[in-house]
Tab-separated table of C-alpha atoms in Angstrom:
chain	number	residue	atom	x	y	z
Z	919	MET	CA	15.243	-19.080	0.101
Z	920	TRP	CA	11.528	-18.741	0.731
Z	921	ILE	CA	9.196	-20.156	3.313
Z	922	VAL	CA	5.951	-21.110	1.577
Z	923	THR	CA	2.985	-21.020	3.879
Z	924	THR	CA	0.107	-21.369	1.443
Z	925	CYS	CA	0.988	-23.642	-1.440
Z	926	ARG	CA	-1.298	-23.528	-4.505
Z	927	PRO	CA	-0.789	-24.833	-8.084
Z	928	ARG	CA	2.109	-23.089	-9.858
Z	929	VAL	CA	3.523	-21.579	-6.609
Z	930	TRP	CA	7.054	-22.624	-7.536
Z	931	GLU	CA	6.717	-21.016	-10.912
Z	932	PHE	CA	5.710	-17.835	-9.113
Z	933	LEU	CA	8.796	-17.957	-6.962
Z	934	PHE	CA	11.121	-18.449	-9.872
Z	935	ARG	CA	9.613	-15.760	-11.982
Z	936	PHE	CA	9.105	-13.126	-9.298
Z	937	SER	CA	12.040	-13.828	-7.099
Z	938	GLU	CA	12.931	-10.106	-7.020
Z	939	ILE	CA	9.431	-8.932	-6.130
Z	940	ASP	CA	9.127	-6.478	-3.228
Z	941	VAL	CA	7.885	-7.279	0.229
Z	942	GLY	CA	4.164	-6.577	0.355
Z	943	ALA	CA	0.964	-7.921	-1.199
Z	944	GLY	CA	-0.792	-7.737	-4.500
Z	945	SER	CA	-2.086	-9.608	-7.416
Z	946	TYR	CA	-1.330	-10.448	-11.034
Z	947	LYS	CA	-3.064	-12.254	-13.861
Z	948	GLU	CA	-1.504	-14.752	-16.276
Z	949	GLU	CA	-3.122	-17.002	-18.839
Z	950	GLY	CA	-6.543	-16.434	-17.382
Z	951	VAL	CA	-5.456	-17.175	-13.824
Z	952	LEU	CA	-5.629	-14.558	-11.118
Z	953	PHE	CA	-2.848	-14.886	-8.475
Z	954	VAL	CA	-3.009	-13.131	-5.105
Z	955	TYR	CA	0.205	-13.100	-3.132
Z	956	SER	CA	1.506	-11.867	0.163
Z	957	ILE	CA	5.265	-11.618	1.062
Z	958	THR	CA	6.363	-10.691	4.550
Z	959	THR	CA	9.619	-10.440	6.406
Z	960	THR	CA	11.128	-8.797	9.516
Z	961	ARG	CA	14.586	-8.173	10.876
Z	962	THR	CA	14.293	-11.336	13.013
Z	963	MET	CA	13.347	-13.592	10.061
Z	964	SER	CA	16.115	-15.209	8.062
Z	965	ARG	CA	13.837	-15.800	4.992
Z	966	PRO	CA	10.762	-14.125	3.549
Z	967	VAL	CA	7.393	-15.770	4.046
Z	968	ILE	CA	5.122	-16.047	1.013
Z	969	SER	CA	1.435	-16.882	0.846
Z	970	LEU	CA	-0.109	-17.513	-2.623
Z	971	PHE	CA	-3.711	-17.951	-3.533
Z	972	THR	CA	-5.047	-18.646	-7.042
Z	973	LEU	CA	-8.389	-18.798	-8.729
Z	974	ASP	CA	-9.159	-21.256	-11.403
Z	975	SER	CA	-9.140	-19.909	-14.993
Z	976	GLU	CA	-12.895	-19.984	-15.496
Z	977	ARG	CA	-13.643	-17.863	-12.424
Z	978	SER	CA	-10.806	-15.427	-13.010
Z	979	LYS	CA	-11.870	-14.689	-16.603
Z	980	ASP	CA	-14.470	-12.306	-15.159
Z	981	CYS	CA	-13.151	-10.864	-11.981
Z	982	THR	CA	-16.044	-8.521	-11.531
Z	983	LYS	CA	-18.317	-11.560	-10.876
Z	984	GLN	CA	-15.914	-13.718	-8.901
Z	985	PRO	CA	-13.515	-11.499	-6.793
Z	986	ALA	CA	-10.622	-13.122	-5.035
Z	987	THR	CA	-10.347	-13.116	-1.207
Z	988	SER	CA	-7.150	-12.000	0.534
Z	989	PRO	CA	-5.353	-15.026	1.947
Z	990	ASN	CA	-4.467	-13.114	5.107
Z	991	PHE	CA	-7.876	-11.386	5.751
Z	992	HIS	CA	-10.622	-13.900	5.406
Z	993	ALA	CA	-11.834	-14.379	9.068
Z	994	SER	CA	-15.199	-16.097	9.301
Z	995	ASP	CA	-16.215	-13.825	12.161
Z	996	ALA	CA	-15.428	-10.540	10.252
Z	997	ASP	CA	-18.298	-8.085	10.215
Z	998	ILE	CA	-17.126	-5.938	7.260
Z	999	VAL	CA	-16.155	-6.985	3.723
Z	1000	VAL	CA	-14.262	-4.401	1.681
Z	1001	ARG	CA	-13.253	-4.648	-1.993
Z	1002	TRP	CA	-10.160	-2.788	-3.147
Z	1003	SER	CA	-9.739	-1.362	-6.665
Z	1004	ASP	CA	-8.222	-4.570	-8.094
Z	1005	ASN	CA	-11.239	-6.665	-6.994
Z	1006	ILE	CA	-9.715	-8.326	-3.959
Z	1007	LEU	CA	-12.009	-8.892	-0.955
Z	1008	PHE	CA	-10.855	-8.377	2.595
Z	1009	HIS	CA	-12.957	-9.628	5.539
Z	1010	VAL	CA	-12.064	-7.353	8.433
Z	1011	HIS	CA	-13.372	-6.416	11.852
Z	1012	ARG	CA	-15.091	-3.098	12.586
Z	1013	LYS	CA	-13.559	-2.804	16.029
Z	1014	ASN	CA	-9.985	-2.865	14.539
Z	1015	LEU	CA	-10.783	-0.187	12.114
Z	1016	GLU	CA	-12.500	2.003	14.661
Z	1017	THR	CA	-9.517	1.568	17.067
Z	1018	HIS	CA	-6.710	2.239	14.636
Z	1019	ALA	CA	-8.115	4.376	11.837
Z	1020	ALA	CA	-9.838	7.624	12.678
Z	1021	GLY	CA	-10.694	8.042	9.012
Z	1022	PHE	CA	-12.872	4.960	8.905
Z	1023	PRO	CA	-16.304	6.414	9.951
Z	1024	SER	CA	-18.777	3.857	11.036
Z	1025	SER	CA	-21.591	5.191	8.824
Z	1026	GLU	CA	-19.413	4.450	5.690
Z	1027	PHE	CA	-19.382	0.737	6.566
Z	1028	ASP	CA	-23.081	0.368	7.528
Z	1029	ALA	CA	-23.606	-1.526	4.317
Z	1030	LYS	CA	-26.001	-4.118	5.821
Z	1031	GLY	CA	-24.048	-7.091	4.566
Z	1032	GLU	CA	-23.029	-5.466	1.178
Z	1033	ILE	CA	-19.436	-5.243	-0.039
Z	1034	VAL	CA	-17.891	-1.836	0.602
Z	1035	PRO	CA	-15.821	-0.693	-2.392
Z	1036	LEU	CA	-12.649	1.318	-1.821
Z	1037	THR	CA	-10.248	2.908	-4.227
Z	1038	GLU	CA	-6.854	1.672	-3.074
Z	1039	ASP	CA	-5.207	-1.474	-4.532
Z	1040	ALA	CA	-4.933	-4.700	-2.475
Z	1041	SER	CA	-1.179	-4.459	-1.959
Z	1042	THR	CA	-1.416	-1.024	-0.268
Z	1043	LEU	CA	-4.362	-1.789	1.905
Z	1044	GLU	CA	-3.101	-5.171	3.026
Z	1045	ASN	CA	0.074	-3.534	4.158
Z	1046	LEU	CA	-1.997	-0.915	5.986
Z	1047	LEU	CA	-4.350	-3.463	7.593
Z	1048	ARG	CA	-1.418	-5.422	9.016
Z	1049	TYR	CA	-0.792	-2.415	11.325
Z	1050	MET	CA	-4.302	-2.692	12.680
Z	1051	TYR	CA	-4.073	-6.346	13.848
Z	1052	PRO	CA	-1.939	-8.115	16.462
Z	1053	GLN	CA	0.324	-9.824	13.940
Z	1054	ARG	CA	3.723	-9.571	12.329
Z	1055	ILE	CA	3.860	-6.168	10.614
Z	1056	PRO	CA	5.824	-5.309	7.517
Z	1057	ASP	CA	9.271	-3.902	8.095
Z	1058	ILE	CA	8.731	-0.426	6.648
Z	1059	GLU	CA	12.402	-0.037	5.868
Z	1060	LEU	CA	12.154	-2.976	3.426
Z	1061	LEU	CA	9.392	-1.406	1.392
Z	1062	ALA	CA	10.310	-0.008	-2.046
Z	1063	PHE	CA	9.656	3.729	-2.425
Z	1064	ASP	CA	6.455	3.232	-4.529
Z	1065	HIS	CA	4.988	0.919	-1.993
Z	1066	LEU	CA	6.012	3.252	0.856
Z	1067	TYR	CA	4.417	6.222	-0.970
Z	1068	ASP	CA	1.142	4.444	-1.531
Z	1069	LEU	CA	1.095	3.300	2.049
Z	1070	ALA	CA	1.720	6.812	3.300
Z	1071	GLU	CA	-1.114	8.149	1.181
Z	1072	ALA	CA	-3.527	5.539	2.474
Z	1073	ALA	CA	-2.482	6.067	6.045
Z	1074	ASP	CA	-3.132	9.765	5.718
Z	1075	LYS	CA	-6.463	9.212	4.009
Z	1076	TYR	CA	-7.738	6.916	6.723
Z	1077	GLU	CA	-5.880	8.626	9.547
Z	1078	VAL	CA	-3.885	5.720	10.819
Z	1079	PHE	CA	-1.679	8.078	12.777
Z	1080	HIS	CA	1.099	5.696	13.905
Z	1081	VAL	CA	1.630	4.519	10.300
Z	1082	MET	CA	1.573	8.160	9.123
Z	1083	ASN	CA	4.471	9.001	11.335
Z	1084	MET	CA	6.450	5.902	10.426
Z	1085	CYS	CA	6.008	6.588	6.660
Z	1086	LYS	CA	7.009	10.304	6.997
Z	1087	MET	CA	10.118	9.374	8.830
Z	1088	ARG	CA	11.028	6.673	6.331
Z	1089	MET	CA	10.459	9.089	3.380
Z	1090	GLU	CA	13.295	11.316	4.593
Z	1091	ASP	CA	15.667	8.552	3.441
Z	1092	PHE	CA	14.260	8.799	-0.094
Z	1093	VAL	CA	14.475	12.553	-0.447
Z	1094	PRO	CA	17.715	12.568	-2.552
Z	1095	ASN	CA	16.160	10.238	-5.129
Z	1096	HIS	CA	12.552	11.339	-5.179
Z	1097	PRO	CA	12.544	15.052	-4.088
Z	1098	ALA	CA	9.682	16.295	-6.331
Z	1099	LYS	CA	7.260	13.514	-5.465
Z	1100	ILE	CA	8.086	13.819	-1.716
Z	1101	MET	CA	7.704	17.563	-1.915
Z	1102	ASN	CA	4.252	17.265	-3.421
Z	1103	PHE	CA	3.255	14.737	-0.777
Z	1104	ALA	CA	4.574	16.908	2.045
Z	1105	PHE	CA	2.803	19.950	0.667
Z	1106	ARG	CA	-0.568	18.164	0.405
Z	1107	HIS	CA	-0.315	16.776	3.920
Z	1108	ASP	CA	1.235	19.804	5.615
Z	1109	TYR	CA	4.501	18.132	6.493
Z	1110	ARG	CA	6.542	21.380	6.376
Z	1111	GLU	CA	9.820	19.976	7.707
Z	1112	LEU	CA	9.739	17.104	5.173
Z	1113	MET	CA	8.985	19.581	2.373
Z	1114	LEU	CA	11.949	21.794	3.380
Z	1115	MET	CA	14.229	18.806	3.255
Z	1116	THR	CA	13.543	18.414	-0.434
Z	1117	VAL	CA	14.451	21.969	-1.484
Z	1118	PRO	CA	18.292	21.578	-1.793
Z	1119	PHE	CA	17.828	18.684	-4.186
Z	1120	ARG	CA	15.752	20.809	-6.583
Z	1121	LEU	CA	17.847	23.960	-6.679
Z	1122	ASP	CA	20.330	22.644	-9.270
Z	1123	LEU	CA	17.622	21.591	-11.759
Z	1124	PRO	CA	16.291	23.786	-14.539
Z	1125	LEU	CA	13.203	25.770	-13.501
Z	1126	GLU	CA	11.160	24.315	-16.322
Z	1127	LYS	CA	11.795	20.763	-15.130
Z	1128	VAL	CA	11.010	21.621	-11.503
Z	1129	VAL	CA	7.778	23.462	-12.433
Z	1130	LYS	CA	6.614	20.412	-14.472
Z	1131	ALA	CA	7.111	18.083	-11.529
Z	1132	LEU	CA	5.381	20.283	-8.941
Z	1133	LEU	CA	1.711	20.489	-8.119
Z	1134	PRO	CA	0.145	23.535	-9.789
Z	1135	GLU	CA	-0.499	25.210	-6.416
Z	1136	MET	CA	3.149	24.952	-5.538
Z	1137	VAL	CA	4.616	26.656	-8.560
Z	1138	ILE	CA	4.158	30.321	-7.540
Z	1139	PRO	CA	5.523	29.764	-4.013
Z	1140	TRP	CA	8.524	27.926	-5.514
Z	1141	VAL	CA	9.283	30.681	-8.009
Z	1142	ARG	CA	9.005	33.318	-5.304
Z	1143	ALA	CA	11.339	31.397	-3.038
Z	1144	LEU	CA	13.982	31.424	-5.748
Z	1145	GLN	CA	13.832	35.262	-6.136
């Protein structure tokens, strides 16, 4: 069962068609309509909470002219508006970014009322922003690996240190199933212990397959380690 907090046209169709969707946030487009959704849950909640926002078909035909606004980050007193790669607007507060994210330099957001474009998708950044506000945060143990990986990359990029540590610890549970991707991540971000955890799960694979999955700068150290 779902708890519907923001009901818009076709919300029930969304629930039936996407009943297996992961906890998080994002958007999808169908028949000219742009849907923006947010699904949250915690250990203390018996049912997930879903918020759904839609644009009418005429506006969503050209998303570059009429971007959607996040249903969870649209405060009227926000002093920064950022647009993620999938054209979703987030109205956020500078003080929250400066307090929780060392990688959000003030100069980058001195846009004088203009929208600040960022490269991440709405799902990833909405999850990240939830950790910067006094609200219910996503249970990181419920995130699928791909969502966790994207969140970890964003947390490292913007230096949200407490989220970085949470993601790194959670990634340890995914090492058996995603050793190459986690090894590359650990190498880029200098997580030596996490990188070493992935080694046993790559030793039984053909060298050609391992080399193909590794970052170019990791190939020589890997080959030397096997000698």
